[in-house]
Coordinates of C-alpha atoms in Angstrom, one line a residue:
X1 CA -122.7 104.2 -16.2
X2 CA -119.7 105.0 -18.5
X3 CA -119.5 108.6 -19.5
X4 CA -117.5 109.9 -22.1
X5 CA -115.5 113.1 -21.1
X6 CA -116.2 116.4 -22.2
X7 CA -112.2 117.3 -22.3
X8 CA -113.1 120.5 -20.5
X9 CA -111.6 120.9 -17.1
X10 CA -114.8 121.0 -14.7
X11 CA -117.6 120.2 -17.2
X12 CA -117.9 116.8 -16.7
X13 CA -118.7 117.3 -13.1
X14 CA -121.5 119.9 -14.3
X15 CA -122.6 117.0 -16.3
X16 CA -123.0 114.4 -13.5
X17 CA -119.9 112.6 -14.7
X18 CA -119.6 113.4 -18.6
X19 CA -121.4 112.8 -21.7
X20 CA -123.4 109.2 -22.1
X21 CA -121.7 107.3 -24.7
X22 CA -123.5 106.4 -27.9
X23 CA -125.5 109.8 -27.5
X24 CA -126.7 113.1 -29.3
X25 CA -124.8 116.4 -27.7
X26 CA -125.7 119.4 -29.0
X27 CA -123.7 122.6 -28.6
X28 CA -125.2 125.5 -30.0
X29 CA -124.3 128.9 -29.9
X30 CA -123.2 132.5 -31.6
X31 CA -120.1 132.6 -33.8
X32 CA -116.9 133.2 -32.2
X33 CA -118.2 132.2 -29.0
X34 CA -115.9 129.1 -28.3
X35 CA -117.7 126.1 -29.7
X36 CA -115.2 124.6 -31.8
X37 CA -112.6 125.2 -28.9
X38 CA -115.1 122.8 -26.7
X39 CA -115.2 120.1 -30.2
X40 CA -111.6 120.0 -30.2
X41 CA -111.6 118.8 -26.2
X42 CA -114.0 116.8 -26.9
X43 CA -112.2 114.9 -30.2
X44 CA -108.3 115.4 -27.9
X45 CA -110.2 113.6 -24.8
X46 CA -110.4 110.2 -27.1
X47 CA -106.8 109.8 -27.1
X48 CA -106.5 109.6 -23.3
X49 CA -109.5 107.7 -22.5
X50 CA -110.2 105.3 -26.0
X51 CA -106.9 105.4 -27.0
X52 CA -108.0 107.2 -30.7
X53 CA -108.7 111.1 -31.3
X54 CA -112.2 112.4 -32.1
X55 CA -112.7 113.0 -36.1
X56 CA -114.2 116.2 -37.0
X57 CA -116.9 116.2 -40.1
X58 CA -117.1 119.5 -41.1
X59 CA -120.1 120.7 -43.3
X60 CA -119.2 124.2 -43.3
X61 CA -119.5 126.5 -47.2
X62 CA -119.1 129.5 -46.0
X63 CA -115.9 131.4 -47.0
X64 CA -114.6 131.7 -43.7
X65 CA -112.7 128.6 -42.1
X66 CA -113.8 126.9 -38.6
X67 CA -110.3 127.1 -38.0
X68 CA -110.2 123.8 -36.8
X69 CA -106.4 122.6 -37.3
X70 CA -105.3 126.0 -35.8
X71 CA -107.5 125.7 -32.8
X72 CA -106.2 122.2 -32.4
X73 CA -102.6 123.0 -32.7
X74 CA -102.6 126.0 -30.6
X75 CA -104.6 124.5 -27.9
X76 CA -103.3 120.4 -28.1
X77 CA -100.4 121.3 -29.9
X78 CA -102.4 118.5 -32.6
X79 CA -102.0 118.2 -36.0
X80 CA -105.0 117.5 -37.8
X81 CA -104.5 115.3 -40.1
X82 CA -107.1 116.1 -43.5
X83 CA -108.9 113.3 -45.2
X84 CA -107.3 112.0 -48.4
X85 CA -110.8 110.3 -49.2
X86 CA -113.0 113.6 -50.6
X87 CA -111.6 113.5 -54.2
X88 CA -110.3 109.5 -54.4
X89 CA -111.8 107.3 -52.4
X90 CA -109.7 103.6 -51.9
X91 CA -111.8 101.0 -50.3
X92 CA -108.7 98.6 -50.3
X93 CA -106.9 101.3 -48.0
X94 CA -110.6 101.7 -45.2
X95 CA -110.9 97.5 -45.2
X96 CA -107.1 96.5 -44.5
X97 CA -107.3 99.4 -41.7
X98 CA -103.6 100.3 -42.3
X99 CA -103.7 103.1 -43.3
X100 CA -105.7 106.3 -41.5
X101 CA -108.6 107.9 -43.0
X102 CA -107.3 110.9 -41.5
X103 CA -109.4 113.0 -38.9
X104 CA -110.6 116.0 -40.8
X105 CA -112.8 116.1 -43.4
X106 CA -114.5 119.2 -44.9
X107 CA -117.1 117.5 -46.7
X108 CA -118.6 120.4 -49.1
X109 CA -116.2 122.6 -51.4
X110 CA -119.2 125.1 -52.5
X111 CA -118.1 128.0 -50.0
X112 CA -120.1 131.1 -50.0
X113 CA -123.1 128.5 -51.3
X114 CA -126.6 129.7 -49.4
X115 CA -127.4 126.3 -47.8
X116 CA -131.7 126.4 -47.5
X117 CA -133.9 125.8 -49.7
X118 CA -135.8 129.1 -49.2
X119 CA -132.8 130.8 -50.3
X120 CA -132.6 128.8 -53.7
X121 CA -134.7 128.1 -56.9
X122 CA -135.2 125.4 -58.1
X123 CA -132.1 124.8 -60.0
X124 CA -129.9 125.7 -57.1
X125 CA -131.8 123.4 -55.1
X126 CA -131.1 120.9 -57.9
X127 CA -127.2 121.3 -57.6
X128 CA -127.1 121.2 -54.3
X129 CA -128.7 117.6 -54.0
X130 CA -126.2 116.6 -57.0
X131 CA -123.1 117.7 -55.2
X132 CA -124.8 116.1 -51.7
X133 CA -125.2 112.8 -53.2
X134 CA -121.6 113.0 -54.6
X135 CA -120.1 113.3 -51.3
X136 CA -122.0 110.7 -50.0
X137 CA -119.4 107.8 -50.3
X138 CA -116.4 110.0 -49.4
X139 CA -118.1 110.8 -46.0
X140 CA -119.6 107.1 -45.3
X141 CA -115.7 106.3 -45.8
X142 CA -114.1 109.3 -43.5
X143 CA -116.4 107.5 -40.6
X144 CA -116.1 103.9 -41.3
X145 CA -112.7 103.4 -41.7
X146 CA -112.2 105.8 -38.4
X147 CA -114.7 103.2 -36.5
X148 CA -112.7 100.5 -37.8
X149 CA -109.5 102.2 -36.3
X150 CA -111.0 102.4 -32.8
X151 CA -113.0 106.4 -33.0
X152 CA -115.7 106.3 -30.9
X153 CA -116.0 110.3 -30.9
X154 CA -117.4 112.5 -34.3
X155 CA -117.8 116.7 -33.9
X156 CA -119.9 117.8 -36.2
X157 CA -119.4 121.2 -37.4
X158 CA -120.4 124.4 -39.7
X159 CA -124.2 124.3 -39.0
X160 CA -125.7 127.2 -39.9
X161 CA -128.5 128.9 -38.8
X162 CA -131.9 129.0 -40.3
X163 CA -136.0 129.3 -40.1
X164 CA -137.0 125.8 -40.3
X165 CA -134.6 123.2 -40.2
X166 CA -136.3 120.6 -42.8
X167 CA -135.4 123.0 -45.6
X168 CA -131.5 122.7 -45.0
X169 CA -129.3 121.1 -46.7
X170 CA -126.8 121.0 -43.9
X171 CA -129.5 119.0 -41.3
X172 CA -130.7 117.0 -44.0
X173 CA -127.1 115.6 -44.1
X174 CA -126.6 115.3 -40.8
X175 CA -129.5 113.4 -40.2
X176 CA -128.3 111.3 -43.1
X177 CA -124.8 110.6 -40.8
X178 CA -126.2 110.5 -37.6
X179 CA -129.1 107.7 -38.4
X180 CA -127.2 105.9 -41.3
X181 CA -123.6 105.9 -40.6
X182 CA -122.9 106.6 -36.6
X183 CA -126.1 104.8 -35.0
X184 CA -126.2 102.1 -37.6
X185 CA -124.6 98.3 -37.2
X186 CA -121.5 97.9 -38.9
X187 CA -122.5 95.7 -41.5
X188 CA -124.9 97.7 -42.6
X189 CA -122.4 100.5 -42.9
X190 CA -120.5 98.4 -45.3
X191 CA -122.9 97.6 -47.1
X192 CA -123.6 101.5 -48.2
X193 CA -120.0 102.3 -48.8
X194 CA -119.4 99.0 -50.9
X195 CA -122.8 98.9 -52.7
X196 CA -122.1 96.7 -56.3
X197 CA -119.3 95.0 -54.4
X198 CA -119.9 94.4 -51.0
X199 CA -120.7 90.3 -52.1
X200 CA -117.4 89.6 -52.8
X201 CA -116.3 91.5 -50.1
X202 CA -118.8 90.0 -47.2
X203 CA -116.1 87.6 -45.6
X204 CA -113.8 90.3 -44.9
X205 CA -116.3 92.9 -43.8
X206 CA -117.7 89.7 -41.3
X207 CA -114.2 90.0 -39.3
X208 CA -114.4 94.2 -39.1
X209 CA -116.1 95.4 -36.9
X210 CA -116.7 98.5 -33.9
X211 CA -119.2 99.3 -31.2
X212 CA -121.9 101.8 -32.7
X213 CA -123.5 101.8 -29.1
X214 CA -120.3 103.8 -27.8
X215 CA -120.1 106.3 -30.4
X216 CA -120.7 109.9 -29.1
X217 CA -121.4 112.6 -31.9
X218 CA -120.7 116.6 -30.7
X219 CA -122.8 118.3 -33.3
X220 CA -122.0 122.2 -33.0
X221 CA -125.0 124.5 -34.3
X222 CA -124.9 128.2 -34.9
X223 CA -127.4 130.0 -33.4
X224 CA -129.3 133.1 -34.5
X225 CA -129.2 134.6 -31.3
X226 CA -125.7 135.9 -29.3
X227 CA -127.6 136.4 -26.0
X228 CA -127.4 133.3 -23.5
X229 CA -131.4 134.2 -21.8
X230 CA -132.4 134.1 -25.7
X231 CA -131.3 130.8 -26.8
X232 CA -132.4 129.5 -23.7
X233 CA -136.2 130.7 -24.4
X234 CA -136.9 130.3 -27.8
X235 CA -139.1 127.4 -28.8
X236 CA -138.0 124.1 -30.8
X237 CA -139.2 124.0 -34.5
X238 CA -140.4 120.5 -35.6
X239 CA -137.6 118.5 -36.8
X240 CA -135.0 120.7 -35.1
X241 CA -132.1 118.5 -34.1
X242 CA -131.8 120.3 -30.4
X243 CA -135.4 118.7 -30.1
X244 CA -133.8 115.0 -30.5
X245 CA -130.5 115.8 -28.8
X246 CA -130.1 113.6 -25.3
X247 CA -127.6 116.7 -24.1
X248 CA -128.1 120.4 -25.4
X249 CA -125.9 122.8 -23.8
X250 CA -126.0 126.9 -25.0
X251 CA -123.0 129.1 -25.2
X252 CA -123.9 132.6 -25.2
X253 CA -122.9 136.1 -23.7
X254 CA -124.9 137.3 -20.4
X255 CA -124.7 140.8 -19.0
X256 CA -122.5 141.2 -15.8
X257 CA -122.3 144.6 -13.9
X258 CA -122.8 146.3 -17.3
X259 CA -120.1 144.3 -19.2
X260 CA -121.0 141.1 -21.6
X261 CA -119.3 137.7 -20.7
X262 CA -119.0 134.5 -22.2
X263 CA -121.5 131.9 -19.8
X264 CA -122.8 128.4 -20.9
X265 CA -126.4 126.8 -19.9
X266 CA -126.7 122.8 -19.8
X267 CA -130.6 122.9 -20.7
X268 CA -130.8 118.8 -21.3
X269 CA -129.1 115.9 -20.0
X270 CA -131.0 113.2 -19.9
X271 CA -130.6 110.1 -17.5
X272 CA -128.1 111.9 -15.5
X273 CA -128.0 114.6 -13.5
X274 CA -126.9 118.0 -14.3
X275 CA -126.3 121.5 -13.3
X276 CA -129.3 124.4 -13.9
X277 CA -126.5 127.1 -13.3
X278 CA -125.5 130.0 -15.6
X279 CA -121.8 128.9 -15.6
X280 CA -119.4 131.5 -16.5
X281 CA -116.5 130.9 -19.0
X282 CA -113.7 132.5 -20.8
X283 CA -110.8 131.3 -23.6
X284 CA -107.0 131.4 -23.5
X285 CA -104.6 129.6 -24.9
X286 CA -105.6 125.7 -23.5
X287 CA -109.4 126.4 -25.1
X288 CA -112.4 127.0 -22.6
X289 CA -112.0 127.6 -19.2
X290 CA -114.7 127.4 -16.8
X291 CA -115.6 129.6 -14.0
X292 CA -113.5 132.6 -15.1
X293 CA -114.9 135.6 -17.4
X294 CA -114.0 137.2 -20.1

């Protein structure tokens, strides 16, 4: 079976060869502790082996960046490129593929926003689905027109943590993505971004076209807990996207001769074989390195 590669020395060979293509990883884990270093291996990897980066989707509103362009530079010495599509999307510029789409886009601008519906009255709630449905377009775009270019990788980033997953507005969009955009024929695709004028444009959407079956999608998820044996034990909530994932894999800190290290768990992989070790990692300069601790 194809895999896809993880970017991280040694992990694909934890992983019985990499990550099935056309799949659900998800990475969850504390903040800080190196998840959007292991996206942007993932995303770099596409360039060696598909011949096109990763695209990072980033549904982050808290104040505080993901610090994914300075991750990428320092580590790839890549520059992210952002998406001119968020305030002006041009359909002529996604169908004639000739120009990119770019490979970041930060899909919310309401930073600091609480993002569940617990947290919200009604009103809130209200302006949150407004401003949702208003990005709508601008992120079916990002994704297209990078499938049309020849992507077949998507990290998924700025997931929060919450109580039950149905009430966020974060998961509610990424089921949104995942089901209608990434696992979704082509076609179809178009005909969401074009809506009123995908008629006159159904000829030239005929002759575009990508593989949705080789897409993998990295979704990174911020956990509540920091401790690695906590993550790994506590239950799955209905509708929590770890419970659909084909690959979960924790990143958390375990105690070592009285000191905390970083240490990653691969607790799902299925239709391939996998480690059940507590594998030990640290970060430098390259991004994640495995075996070593920190």
């Amino acid at each position: 079976m194809k895999r896809q590669t993880t970017g991280v020395p040694g992990l694909d060979e934890q992983l019985g060869g990499g990550l099935i293509p056309g799949t659900l990883t998800v990475v969850v884990g504390a903040t800080g502790i190196g998840k959007t270093q292991l996206g942007v291996h993932f995303a770099h990897a596409g360039i060696t082996a598909e011949g096109h980066s990763g695209v990072f989707f980033d549904m982050g509103s808290r104040g505080d960046s993901q610090n994914h362009a300075h991750y990428a530079q320092r580590m790839k010495n890549w520059s992210l490129t952002p998406s001119p599509l968020l305030d002006h999307l041009d359909v002529e510029q996604i169908m004639d593929c000739q120009s990119t789409p770019g490979d970041y886009l930060h899909v919310f601008d309401y930073a600091g926003k609480r993002v569940t519906r617990q947290d919200m009255d009604w009103n809130q709630w209200h302006d949150w689905q407004a401003h949702l449905n208003s990005r709508l377009i601008s992120a079916i775009g990002f994704l297209y027109g990078n499938f049309l270019q020849g992507s077949q990788r998507v990290v998924i980033d700025g997931v929060e943590p919450v109580g039950r997953p149905n009430d966020s507005i974060q998961l509610n969009l990424f089921e949104y993505i995942y089901h209608q955009v990434l696992r979704k024929d082509p076609a179809w695709v178009a005909r969401d971004l074009l809506r009123q004028k995908y008629r006159e444009n159904a000829e030239r959407v005929a002759a575009l076209n990508y593989d949705q079956t080789q897409i993998g999608c990295l979704l990174l998820y911020t956990a509540q807990d920091t401790m690695l044996d906590d993550m790994i034990t506590r239950p799955l909530d209905e509708g929590d996207a770890l419970a659909n994932a084909n690959t979960l894999i924790y990143m958390g800190k375990v105690k070592n001769e009285g000191q905390l290290q970083r240490a990653l768990y691969i607790a799902k992989h299925r239709g391939s074989h996998c480690s059940d070790k507590i594998i030990p990692f640290s970060i430098d300069d390259t991004g994640i390195v495995l075996g070593a601790t920190s």
